[in-house]
Amino acid sequence: MQAQLERGVQGNPGASGRRQVAVPAGVVLRLLVRNHPGVMSHICGLFARRAFNVEGIVCLPADDVAGGARSVVLLLVNKDQRLEQLVRQLAKLEDVLEIGHDAGGNAAFTAVAGCL
Amino acid sequence: MKLTGAQLITQLLERQGITVVAGIPGGANLPLYDALRDSDIRHVLARHEQGAGFIAQGMARVTGRPAVCLGTSGPGATNLLTAIADAKLDSVPLVAITGQVPRAMIGTDAFQEIDTYGLTLPITKHNYLVRSAAELLEVIPEAFRIAASGRPGPVVIDVPKDVQNEFVTFERWPEPGRAEPQRQPADEDIARVAALLGEARRPLCLIGGGVIAAGAATQVELLAQKTSLPVASTLLGLGAMPHDHPLFLGMIGMHAARATNLPLEECDLLLALGVRFDDRATGKVAQFCPQARIVHIDVDASELGKIKQPMLGIEADVAAALAALLPQLRPRPRREWIAEVAALRAAYPLAMPGSECPCEPYGAIRQSAACLGNDVVVASDVGQHQMWAAQAFPFSWPRQWLTSGGLGTMGFGLPAAIGAALAMPERTVVCFSGDGSLLMNIQELATAAEEGVNVKVVLLNNAHLGLVRQQQQLFYGGRYHASRFHAEPDFAAIARGFGVSACDLGAVAEPLAVLHRALQEPGPGLVNVPIAHDANVYPMVPPGAANREMIEGASHASAA
């Protein structure tokens, strides 16, 4: 197991030897959520149930709260006529405290893409 | 104060005003049951966790207040799922507390371990896996707040066994969780509704379960009266308007009377209050209310524009919205429109053949109603009997009618009726059921007998899954399959075996007198009513068709 981890999981290496990732165009939603082990299942489950794909996820504890009681989640999603309905459904989740469009655009995802 | 998690749960429930809970104990919730033994809370022992869930639903539906059911881990939790999902779809405030294996064993496939949190995620308003006894101080009041606030719904609290046993020291009790103040409408939106209603020549109001949840039934009646506004209802809105109100049109949708569906074709403004445009109500949605501008008022913003794009969508409590709207409306006679609706009603009333005979579907319902009077609570199962009851029972007050609308759960009726009777012991509860539905939770007859509840099951017995048989006849060329019960149990004997008094209208000379006697006897009872195997519910809109395409009994019979 350890050896396997050290070798790395075999995948489809790109030309550079790394996987190629692309940042698709789309809308970035910024959620402030309660930070606990179930919160991502609530969010991803909602997208899955409503047959709506999430193209990218970035999530870190919010630094404005001691102890990381809250997290910020950036979701990169396709612009779709159902998006407004999805946002309203997201807003109903108890663990979702705030929801908005991210002013930073795709920047976070572009940065992450460089690490993948 | 120093208490165990289990003691904390029971005392927090007491502080929420909970006096009755339904459930079944098992290994993982035994600490909770041990604490319940010392509590004033009355525990009703169901015979299947789904029964416990629906007993709690019955209490919640009839009172409008959150009710509680309990189950152990694993199968206890999975058996609760249907009742929880049902509560989600019909917006019923329910708090389900399940036992879980001890924290250290979570994720090991321990005995009776299941991921209750994961399983209930898509069927609850919110759910918890409690990770310490101290968390309960927050979680229990919060669960009640969430269940009761805004659009009500179910909340699951999964509590590991060792959390129930863990001691916690605390200074002060938290405040009980209560519904948050309801959302108020914006003034300019209400002014627009008033203007639109003023301009409309043929307005119609559609009410749903949201009107009952908001306690807005009286206001709807005032609104109808003041502006001469005909009111139609969804399945779950029945009871909000008295059945005999001159402006009430009855239930819309798949099994509506022509006189109810046709005015929807004509109306130029639809005021939709606390409804969600369910497909059984709207028929083919693109052709629903084809001429109407729609004003949709609902407490759940995600319902606005979900199915039908309104001209004006207002996120607000229906009662708050009507309170703001009523003073702004001027009386309008609308004589032409009222006359048009009256003409449709006169031309296409609901046909209720056999309503004098207690051994016919409509007769069993109408004669039971005549015998039981206005105060009775009515529960139903799911199927033909449900639609006959929805069409024919003279409902007269909100929360009188308990039925599984969204999920359409066969097996709902009996346990929900027991719950209603526990919450309202001064009333009789009649449960219209079918032989298919009743068999799905028939074990709760034992609970009914044990509790001595005043529940009367009127069983419309056609030895079939009747609505399936009807669809196979109408839409599958009469190719019947798996809809006939060839073994026909003796339901009266079964009921007696459970300790419930019973009679069989098929075996007596004076069925009406026997029905009356059975319904008036105190305590639980069952009346078996053998009905024709091929009786159908009419009218019927074929699934996926527009509401104007109604198949009628007689015309269909002659066409076939």
XYZ file of C-alpha atoms in Angstrom:
676
model
C 0.000 0.000 0.000
C 2.737 2.388 1.067
C 4.826 1.521 -1.959
C 1.855 2.127 -4.175
C 1.305 5.528 -2.615
C 4.956 6.434 -3.136
C 4.876 5.362 -6.769
C 1.782 7.430 -7.246
C -1.471 6.230 -8.699
C -1.073 5.346 -12.331
C -3.152 7.460 -14.623
C -2.944 8.961 -18.072
C 0.097 11.162 -17.994
C 0.032 14.109 -20.357
C 2.919 15.254 -22.525
C 4.691 16.806 -19.555
C 4.318 13.632 -17.524
C 1.553 15.273 -15.525
C -2.155 15.103 -16.049
C -3.513 17.936 -18.088
C -6.223 19.920 -16.381
C -8.235 22.684 -17.898
C -10.324 25.321 -16.198
C -13.637 25.409 -18.005
C -15.528 28.620 -18.375
C -18.421 28.927 -16.005
C -19.710 30.632 -12.936
C -17.988 30.545 -9.571
C -20.253 30.365 -6.537
C -18.797 31.326 -3.187
C -20.357 29.639 -0.163
C -19.684 30.261 3.491
C -20.577 27.022 5.257
C -20.412 25.409 8.651
C -17.258 23.328 8.813
C -18.081 19.748 9.851
C -17.628 16.290 8.346
C -21.034 16.184 6.632
C -21.172 19.541 4.947
C -19.652 18.550 1.608
C -22.079 15.614 1.295
C -24.954 18.043 1.738
C -23.655 20.314 -0.999
C -22.501 17.665 -3.460
C -25.606 15.559 -2.772
C -27.820 18.456 -3.731
C -25.995 18.906 -7.039
C -26.152 15.166 -7.745
C -29.882 14.928 -6.960
C -30.712 17.800 -9.265
C -28.482 16.340 -12.010
C -26.213 19.367 -12.091
C -22.486 18.892 -12.513
C -19.827 20.643 -10.456
C -16.737 21.260 -12.578
C -14.440 22.348 -9.764
C -14.365 22.606 -5.986
C -11.964 24.548 -3.767
C -12.571 24.441 -0.038
C -10.617 25.786 2.938
C -11.433 26.807 6.513
C -12.506 30.448 6.776
C -9.718 32.403 8.450
C -12.035 34.956 10.055
C -13.312 32.456 12.599
C -11.152 30.952 15.305
C -11.025 27.173 15.236
C -12.175 26.907 11.642
C -15.847 26.615 12.561
C -16.706 27.793 9.074
C -15.333 27.083 5.637
C -15.338 28.840 2.324
C -16.274 26.701 -0.649
C -15.775 27.840 -4.216
C -17.817 25.905 -6.746
C -17.145 26.192 -10.456
C -20.361 25.353 -12.252
C -21.699 25.593 -15.762
C -23.840 28.547 -16.620
C -27.216 26.968 -17.139
C -30.804 28.120 -16.973
C -31.264 25.908 -13.914
C -28.520 27.708 -12.016
C -30.863 30.100 -10.253
C -32.971 27.171 -9.031
C -29.791 25.463 -7.825
C -28.720 28.584 -5.939
C -32.120 28.769 -4.250
C -31.893 25.123 -3.265
C -28.363 25.679 -1.933
C -29.562 28.630 0.108
C -32.040 26.323 1.848
C -29.298 24.081 3.239
C -28.908 24.725 6.969
C -25.122 24.456 6.729
C -24.877 27.077 3.999
C -24.615 30.431 5.763
C -23.961 32.724 2.820
C -23.985 32.321 -0.896
C -22.822 34.629 -3.650
C -20.932 34.869 -6.914
C -17.175 35.075 -6.486
C -15.706 38.366 -7.581
C -12.338 36.733 -8.238
C -13.698 34.855 -11.238
C -11.764 31.711 -12.126
C -8.541 32.848 -10.422
C -8.630 30.255 -7.645
C -9.225 27.450 -10.109
C -6.494 28.648 -12.449
C -4.085 28.641 -9.517
C -5.160 25.142 -8.448
C -4.848 23.917 -12.014
C -1.151 24.750 -11.851
C -0.732 22.364 -8.922
C -2.564 19.404 -10.413
C -26.330 20.016 36.225
C -24.860 16.677 35.269
C -26.841 14.375 32.990
C -26.216 11.639 30.453
C -26.843 12.315 26.793
C -29.942 10.111 26.988
C -31.352 12.038 29.961
C -30.544 15.237 28.157
C -32.550 14.135 25.118
C -35.641 13.199 27.127
C -35.563 16.376 29.193
C -34.992 18.564 26.150
C -37.963 16.833 24.491
C -40.077 17.554 27.574
C -39.012 21.194 27.389
C -40.133 21.224 23.761
C -43.596 20.253 25.010
C -43.422 16.715 23.649
C -45.828 14.450 25.551
C -46.085 11.451 23.207
C -43.406 9.763 21.106
C -43.677 6.677 18.925
C -40.865 4.241 18.352
C -39.209 0.881 18.779
C -36.226 0.201 21.041
C -33.133 -1.750 20.050
C -29.523 -2.193 21.056
C -28.274 1.211 19.965
C -31.015 3.330 21.549
C -31.492 1.431 24.812
C -29.837 4.167 26.909
C -32.452 6.577 25.536
C -35.255 4.150 26.382
C -33.822 3.732 29.862
C -34.024 7.498 30.334
C -37.530 7.610 28.830
C -38.690 5.210 31.533
C -38.120 8.017 34.057
C -39.819 10.634 31.918
C -43.439 11.796 31.775
C -43.340 11.342 28.017
C -45.733 8.623 26.907
C -44.077 6.133 24.604
C -46.203 4.412 21.999
C -44.660 1.145 20.937
C -45.181 0.704 17.214
C -44.815 -2.683 15.523
C -42.586 -1.493 12.717
C -40.480 1.675 12.634
C -42.337 2.866 9.541
C -45.481 2.706 11.672
C -43.741 4.788 14.345
C -42.751 7.367 11.725
C -46.290 7.657 10.426
C -47.788 7.751 13.929
C -45.552 10.770 14.569
C -46.615 12.211 11.208
C -50.268 11.803 12.187
C -49.648 13.784 15.367
C -47.737 16.460 13.461
C -50.207 16.754 10.584
C -53.234 17.142 12.809
C -51.637 19.640 15.222
C -49.139 21.444 12.979
C -46.479 20.990 15.667
C -43.319 18.878 15.351
C -43.733 15.294 16.529
C -41.085 12.741 17.416
C -40.345 9.164 16.399
C -37.557 6.910 17.620
C -35.709 4.009 16.084
C -32.563 2.072 16.725
C -29.537 1.892 14.423
C -29.367 -0.111 11.205
C -32.771 -1.584 10.304
C -34.491 0.720 12.797
C -33.209 3.681 10.845
C -33.781 2.198 7.382
C -37.360 1.298 8.333
C -37.974 4.934 9.258
C -36.800 6.220 5.873
C -40.142 6.024 4.045
C -41.956 7.980 6.735
C -39.187 10.592 6.767
C -39.199 10.948 2.981
C -42.981 11.234 3.061
C -42.706 14.060 5.609
C -40.216 15.845 3.372
C -42.453 15.771 0.316
C -45.546 16.905 2.223
C -43.704 19.436 4.424
C -44.542 17.806 7.758
C -42.537 18.822 10.857
C -41.017 15.593 12.130
C -38.040 14.945 14.390
C -36.639 11.419 14.093
C -34.096 10.357 16.701
C -32.114 7.243 15.861
C -29.590 5.237 17.800
C -26.183 4.665 16.233
C -23.334 2.299 17.061
C -20.740 3.746 19.483
C -18.435 6.385 18.003
C -15.380 4.127 18.052
C -17.222 1.525 15.944
C -18.551 3.911 13.280
C -17.177 2.941 9.895
C -16.345 -0.662 10.867
C -19.535 -2.335 9.542
C -20.465 -3.045 13.137
C -23.620 -5.006 13.988
C -26.666 -2.956 12.962
C -24.484 -0.149 11.684
C -25.739 1.878 8.750
C -24.847 5.362 7.546
C -28.057 6.995 8.756
C -26.633 10.444 8.133
C -25.845 9.608 4.519
C -29.147 7.807 3.953
C -31.287 10.629 5.291
C -29.354 13.455 3.672
C -31.582 13.768 0.580
C -34.887 13.227 2.431
C -34.584 15.670 5.326
C -34.550 19.419 5.770
C -31.445 18.830 7.843
C -29.756 16.003 9.706
C -27.198 15.472 12.434
C -24.735 12.867 13.539
C -24.179 13.916 17.139
C -20.523 13.629 18.125
C -20.712 14.498 21.836
C -23.396 14.685 24.510
C -22.719 18.414 24.919
C -23.759 18.970 21.289
C -27.269 17.790 22.145
C -27.877 21.037 24.033
C -27.641 22.806 20.695
C -28.822 20.112 18.309
C -32.197 19.212 19.864
C -33.609 22.783 20.052
C -32.141 23.526 16.614
C -33.813 20.429 15.153
C -37.214 21.613 16.397
C -36.569 25.122 15.109
C -35.673 23.802 11.663
C -38.570 21.320 11.523
C -41.116 24.041 12.342
C -39.680 27.072 10.545
C -40.546 28.372 7.103
C -41.630 25.394 5.057
C -41.826 22.648 7.696
C -40.067 19.322 7.222
C -38.286 16.389 8.822
C -35.023 16.481 10.765
C -33.002 13.402 11.728
C -30.764 13.246 14.797
C -28.473 10.211 14.832
C -27.027 9.616 18.300
C -24.263 7.050 18.908
C -24.891 4.798 21.880
C -21.847 6.027 23.804
C -22.994 9.631 23.301
C -26.280 8.637 24.956
C -24.270 7.286 27.906
C -21.769 10.140 28.093
C -22.145 12.543 31.019
C -22.252 16.250 30.379
C -22.132 19.079 32.901
C -23.858 22.315 32.025
C -25.055 25.508 33.683
C -28.256 26.450 31.986
C -30.951 24.841 29.831
C -31.137 26.154 26.273
C -34.343 27.811 25.096
C -36.700 25.362 23.344
C -36.464 25.565 19.554
C -39.386 27.435 18.020
C -40.411 28.389 14.512
C -38.683 31.527 13.319
C -40.850 34.554 12.538
C -42.388 34.047 9.130
C -41.148 35.917 6.147
C -43.108 39.090 5.392
C -43.903 40.139 1.836
C -42.611 43.386 0.344
C -45.218 46.166 0.261
C -44.765 46.829 -3.451
C -45.348 43.163 -4.284
C -48.609 43.134 -2.356
C -49.679 46.331 -4.082
C -49.013 44.630 -7.418
C -51.090 41.599 -6.449
C -53.936 43.925 -5.478
C -53.651 45.713 -8.824
C -53.512 42.455 -10.804
C -56.538 41.107 -8.961
C -58.343 44.370 -9.655
C -57.586 44.171 -13.385
C -58.402 40.489 -13.760
C -61.755 39.570 -15.224
C -61.601 35.835 -14.606
C -59.288 35.304 -11.606
C -58.999 32.019 -9.807
C -57.265 31.067 -6.592
C -55.438 27.755 -6.167
C -54.672 26.736 -2.601
C -52.316 24.009 -1.395
C -50.844 22.535 1.746
C -48.965 25.794 2.337
C -52.240 27.531 3.187
C -52.925 24.990 5.921
C -49.325 25.084 7.190
C -49.514 28.884 7.399
C -52.853 28.823 9.204
C -54.267 31.023 6.449
C -57.523 29.146 5.799
C -59.812 31.815 7.256
C -58.023 34.526 5.302
C -58.471 32.611 2.058
C -62.187 32.485 2.720
C -62.250 36.246 3.389
C -60.287 36.874 0.206
C -62.649 34.738 -1.859
C -65.679 36.430 -0.385
C -64.411 39.971 -0.758
C -63.291 39.775 -4.374
C -65.640 37.057 -5.663
C -62.719 34.753 -6.273
C -63.425 31.078 -7.007
C -61.045 28.791 -5.108
C -59.757 25.400 -6.199
C -57.535 23.194 -4.096
C -54.750 20.674 -4.493
C -55.008 17.313 -2.742
C -53.168 18.658 0.283
C -55.155 21.897 0.441
C -58.453 20.126 1.029
C -60.151 21.271 4.207
C -58.806 24.821 4.043
C -62.098 25.892 2.405
C -65.363 24.312 3.577
C -66.567 21.878 0.888
C -69.936 23.602 0.632
C -68.666 27.167 0.278
C -70.318 28.635 -2.818
C -66.937 29.788 -4.161
C -65.156 26.476 -3.568
C -64.562 24.353 -6.657
C -62.998 21.241 -5.114
C -59.791 19.414 -5.968
C -57.954 20.027 -9.242
C -55.806 17.616 -11.204
C -55.757 14.025 -12.293
C -59.026 13.028 -10.622
C -60.785 16.376 -10.484
C -64.340 17.005 -11.512
C -64.673 18.626 -14.928
C -66.247 21.596 -13.158
C -62.959 22.101 -11.288
C -60.460 21.622 -14.121
C -62.377 23.583 -16.746
C -62.410 26.995 -15.003
C -58.613 26.693 -14.860
C -58.643 26.641 -18.661
C -60.598 29.887 -18.661
C -59.030 31.937 -15.909
C -56.924 34.989 -16.778
C -55.180 35.270 -13.415
C -54.137 32.404 -11.176
C -53.387 33.331 -7.590
C -51.395 30.302 -6.421
C -51.065 30.140 -2.640
C -48.813 27.611 -0.911
C -48.721 25.217 -3.860
C -45.798 23.656 -5.735
C -47.363 22.790 -9.112
C -47.075 19.041 -8.643
C -47.589 17.100 -11.871
C -50.612 15.224 -10.497
C -52.237 18.619 -9.953
C -51.191 20.455 -13.102
C -51.309 17.707 -15.711
C -49.175 18.645 -18.718
C -47.599 21.718 -17.241
C -47.183 23.673 -20.486
C -50.951 23.600 -20.917
C -51.861 24.361 -17.324
C -53.917 27.547 -17.018
C -53.060 28.465 -20.614
C -54.607 31.937 -20.502
C -53.530 32.968 -17.045
C -50.931 35.260 -15.617
C -49.657 33.591 -12.477
C -49.042 35.121 -9.084
C -47.296 32.598 -6.867
C -46.926 33.141 -3.136
C -44.905 30.572 -1.214
C -42.708 30.556 1.848
C -40.099 28.507 -0.031
C -38.272 30.680 -2.563
C -37.047 27.635 -4.496
C -40.640 26.795 -5.448
C -41.073 30.092 -7.294
C -40.353 29.448 -10.949
C -39.357 25.810 -10.342
C -42.123 24.351 -12.523
C -44.150 27.285 -13.779
C -42.680 30.736 -14.298
C -44.929 33.196 -12.467
C -45.504 36.736 -13.604
C -45.018 37.657 -9.979
C -43.409 35.354 -7.430
C -43.487 36.335 -3.788
C -41.425 34.604 -1.147
C -43.610 35.013 1.915
C -45.739 33.251 4.442
C -49.207 32.971 2.903
C -50.902 34.241 6.069
C -48.601 37.276 6.227
C -49.172 37.981 2.548
C -52.948 37.762 2.822
C -52.966 39.901 5.958
C -51.220 42.612 3.959
C -53.331 42.071 0.854
C -56.851 41.959 2.267
C -57.117 45.626 3.344
C -55.968 46.716 -0.128
C -58.736 44.956 -2.004
C -62.008 46.502 -2.974
C -65.101 44.310 -3.114
C -65.789 43.062 -6.620
C -68.932 41.226 -7.679
C -67.548 39.732 -10.955
C -71.021 38.612 -11.896
C -70.143 37.330 -15.367
C -67.233 35.181 -14.239
C -69.104 33.812 -11.250
C -72.027 32.968 -13.525
C -69.668 31.244 -15.987
C -68.124 29.150 -13.218
C -71.582 28.347 -11.856
C -72.691 27.239 -15.318
C -69.677 24.909 -15.609
C -70.447 23.494 -12.194
C -74.054 22.909 -13.125
C -73.093 21.309 -16.445
C -70.219 19.119 -15.225
C -70.669 18.218 -11.581
C -68.766 15.330 -10.080
C -70.754 12.164 -10.652
C -70.877 10.056 -7.516
C -72.793 6.950 -8.496
C -73.801 4.696 -5.628
C -73.379 7.335 -2.969
C -76.459 6.076 -1.126
C -75.174 2.536 -0.844
C -72.483 1.810 1.791
C -71.138 -1.086 -0.291
C -70.202 1.163 -3.212
C -66.992 3.259 -3.126
C -68.684 6.685 -3.008
C -71.385 5.307 -0.741
C -68.908 3.956 1.821
C -67.316 7.398 2.012
C -70.481 9.514 1.936
C -72.367 7.306 4.382
C -69.393 7.227 6.776
C -69.234 11.019 6.577
C -72.956 11.347 7.245
C -72.647 9.107 10.280
C -69.478 10.675 11.720
C -70.304 14.374 11.251
C -68.031 17.387 10.888
C -65.642 16.817 13.777
C -64.122 13.619 12.442
C -60.492 13.500 11.331
C -59.997 11.692 8.030
C -56.869 9.754 7.139
C -56.392 7.853 3.922
C -54.017 5.417 2.398
C -52.952 5.689 -1.229
C -54.867 4.537 -4.264
C -58.394 4.617 -5.609
C -59.989 4.938 -2.172
C -57.785 7.990 -1.558
C -59.082 9.716 -4.673
C -62.700 8.739 -3.970
C -62.324 10.156 -0.454
C -60.662 13.336 -1.760
C -63.512 13.819 -4.232
C -66.444 12.854 -2.054
C -65.727 13.547 1.601
C -67.264 16.826 2.793
C -64.153 18.351 4.368
C -64.829 21.403 6.441
C -61.755 22.424 8.424
C -57.986 22.634 7.912
C -55.968 19.643 9.188
C -59.065 17.450 8.976
C -57.576 15.515 6.020
C -54.361 13.533 6.406
C -53.077 11.963 3.236
C -49.777 11.110 1.634
C -49.705 13.429 -1.352
C -46.154 13.873 -2.583
C -44.621 10.484 -1.927
C -47.923 8.606 -2.273
C -47.042 6.049 0.382
C -49.276 3.019 0.638
C -49.371 2.076 4.315
C -49.579 5.678 5.474
C -53.205 5.632 6.577
C -53.511 3.379 9.619
C -50.477 4.601 11.570
C -51.192 8.247 10.655
C -54.747 7.761 11.933
C -53.396 6.318 15.183
C -51.137 9.357 15.573
C -54.019 11.742 14.943
C -56.155 9.919 17.513
C -53.340 10.105 20.077
C -53.008 13.848 19.513
C -56.768 14.469 19.503
C -58.273 11.829 21.798
C -61.597 13.674 21.886
C -62.167 13.085 18.175
C -62.934 10.032 16.087
C -60.478 9.313 13.286
C -61.676 7.449 10.228
C -59.114 5.878 7.941
C -60.202 5.074 4.413
C -57.935 2.359 3.143
C -57.633 -0.253 0.447
C -56.676 -3.889 0.767
C -53.327 -3.247 -0.933
C -52.447 -0.295 1.271
C -53.667 -1.727 4.555
C -51.466 -4.807 4.169
C -48.406 -2.582 4.044
C -48.704 -1.554 7.699
C -51.419 -3.864 9.030
C -49.267 -4.754 12.042
C -50.195 -1.362 13.515
C -53.647 -2.778 14.295
C -51.845 -4.234 17.307
C -50.720 -0.739 18.306
C -54.257 0.583 17.822
C -55.670 -2.165 20.027
C -53.023 -1.653 22.689
C -53.585 2.107 22.825
C -57.369 1.808 22.527
C -57.417 4.681 20.046
C -60.622 5.774 18.422
C -59.619 4.802 14.886
C -62.083 3.339 12.398
C -60.608 1.697 9.332
C -63.101 1.674 6.461
C -61.527 -0.788 4.056
C -62.580 -0.521 0.417
C -61.651 -4.048 -0.561
C -61.455 -4.895 -4.250
C -58.812 -7.627 -4.015
C -56.616 -5.537 -6.288
C -54.034 -2.828 -6.447
C -56.939 -0.846 -7.815
C -55.208 2.173 -9.285
C -52.640 -0.078 -10.958
C -55.437 -2.238 -12.356
C -57.202 0.908 -13.578
C -54.089 2.138 -15.382
C -53.522 -1.290 -16.932
C -57.119 -1.213 -18.170
C -57.002 2.316 -19.552
C -53.424 2.724 -20.746
C -51.992 -0.789 -21.204
C -54.740 -2.300 -23.326
C -56.269 -4.304 -20.496
C -53.123 -6.409 -20.107
C -53.473 -6.963 -16.387
C -50.416 -8.156 -14.564
C -49.533 -8.377 -10.882
C -52.408 -6.163 -9.854
C -54.757 -8.914 -8.643
C -54.505 -10.434 -5.169
C -55.583 -14.031 -5.684
C -55.338 -14.828 -2.000
C -58.026 -12.750 -0.370
C -57.463 -12.491 3.368
C -60.392 -12.286 5.752
C -59.662 -8.784 7.015
C -62.390 -8.834 9.664
C -60.928 -12.024 11.138
C -57.426 -10.543 10.991
C -58.583 -7.405 12.817
C -60.282 -9.481 15.491
C -57.079 -11.466 15.820
C -55.306 -8.226 16.647
C -57.953 -7.388 19.246
C -59.765 -4.864 17.052
C -63.520 -5.151 16.645
C -64.560 -5.741 13.062
C -67.462 -6.289 10.731
C -67.908 -7.220 7.100
C -70.525 -5.315 5.118
C -70.497 -8.071 2.513
C -71.866 -10.560 5.005
C -74.751 -8.639 6.566
C -78.348 -7.956 5.584
C -78.423 -4.289 6.648
C -75.010 -2.867 5.775
C -75.901 0.755 6.530
C -77.029 -0.011 10.066
C -73.954 -2.181 10.656
C -71.670 0.582 9.322
C -73.259 3.140 11.640
C -72.966 0.877 14.650
C -69.316 0.106 13.882
C -68.395 3.767 13.446
C -70.070 4.819 16.663
C -68.622 2.147 18.886
C -65.687 3.596 20.888
C -62.173 2.231 20.355
C -60.487 0.828 17.269
C -62.553 -0.903 14.631
C -62.427 -2.163 11.074
C -65.202 -2.264 8.513
C -64.529 -4.460 5.506
C -66.395 -3.150 2.470
C -66.179 -5.520 -0.505
C -66.444 -3.393 -3.632
C -66.556 -4.223 -7.324
C -63.176 -5.431 -8.580
C -63.408 -3.256 -11.679
C -64.592 -0.017 -10.062
C -62.567 2.910 -11.417
C -61.970 6.488 -10.273
C -63.301 9.007 -12.756
C -62.690 11.449 -14.228
C -59.082 10.648 -14.951
C -56.490 12.695 -16.774
C -54.007 10.296 -18.414
C -50.537 10.741 -16.916
C -48.690 13.382 -18.934
C -51.819 14.758 -20.601
C -53.318 18.205 -20.180
C -55.956 18.564 -17.488
C -58.690 19.204 -20.050
C -58.286 15.660 -21.401
C -60.404 13.906 -18.833
C -61.548 10.343 -19.340
C -65.064 9.867 -18.019
C -66.414 6.600 -16.724
C -69.506 6.274 -18.853
C -68.017 7.697 -22.052
C -64.978 5.493 -21.720
C -67.088 2.428 -21.100
C -69.115 3.112 -24.236
C -65.961 3.763 -26.275
C -64.509 0.457 -25.125
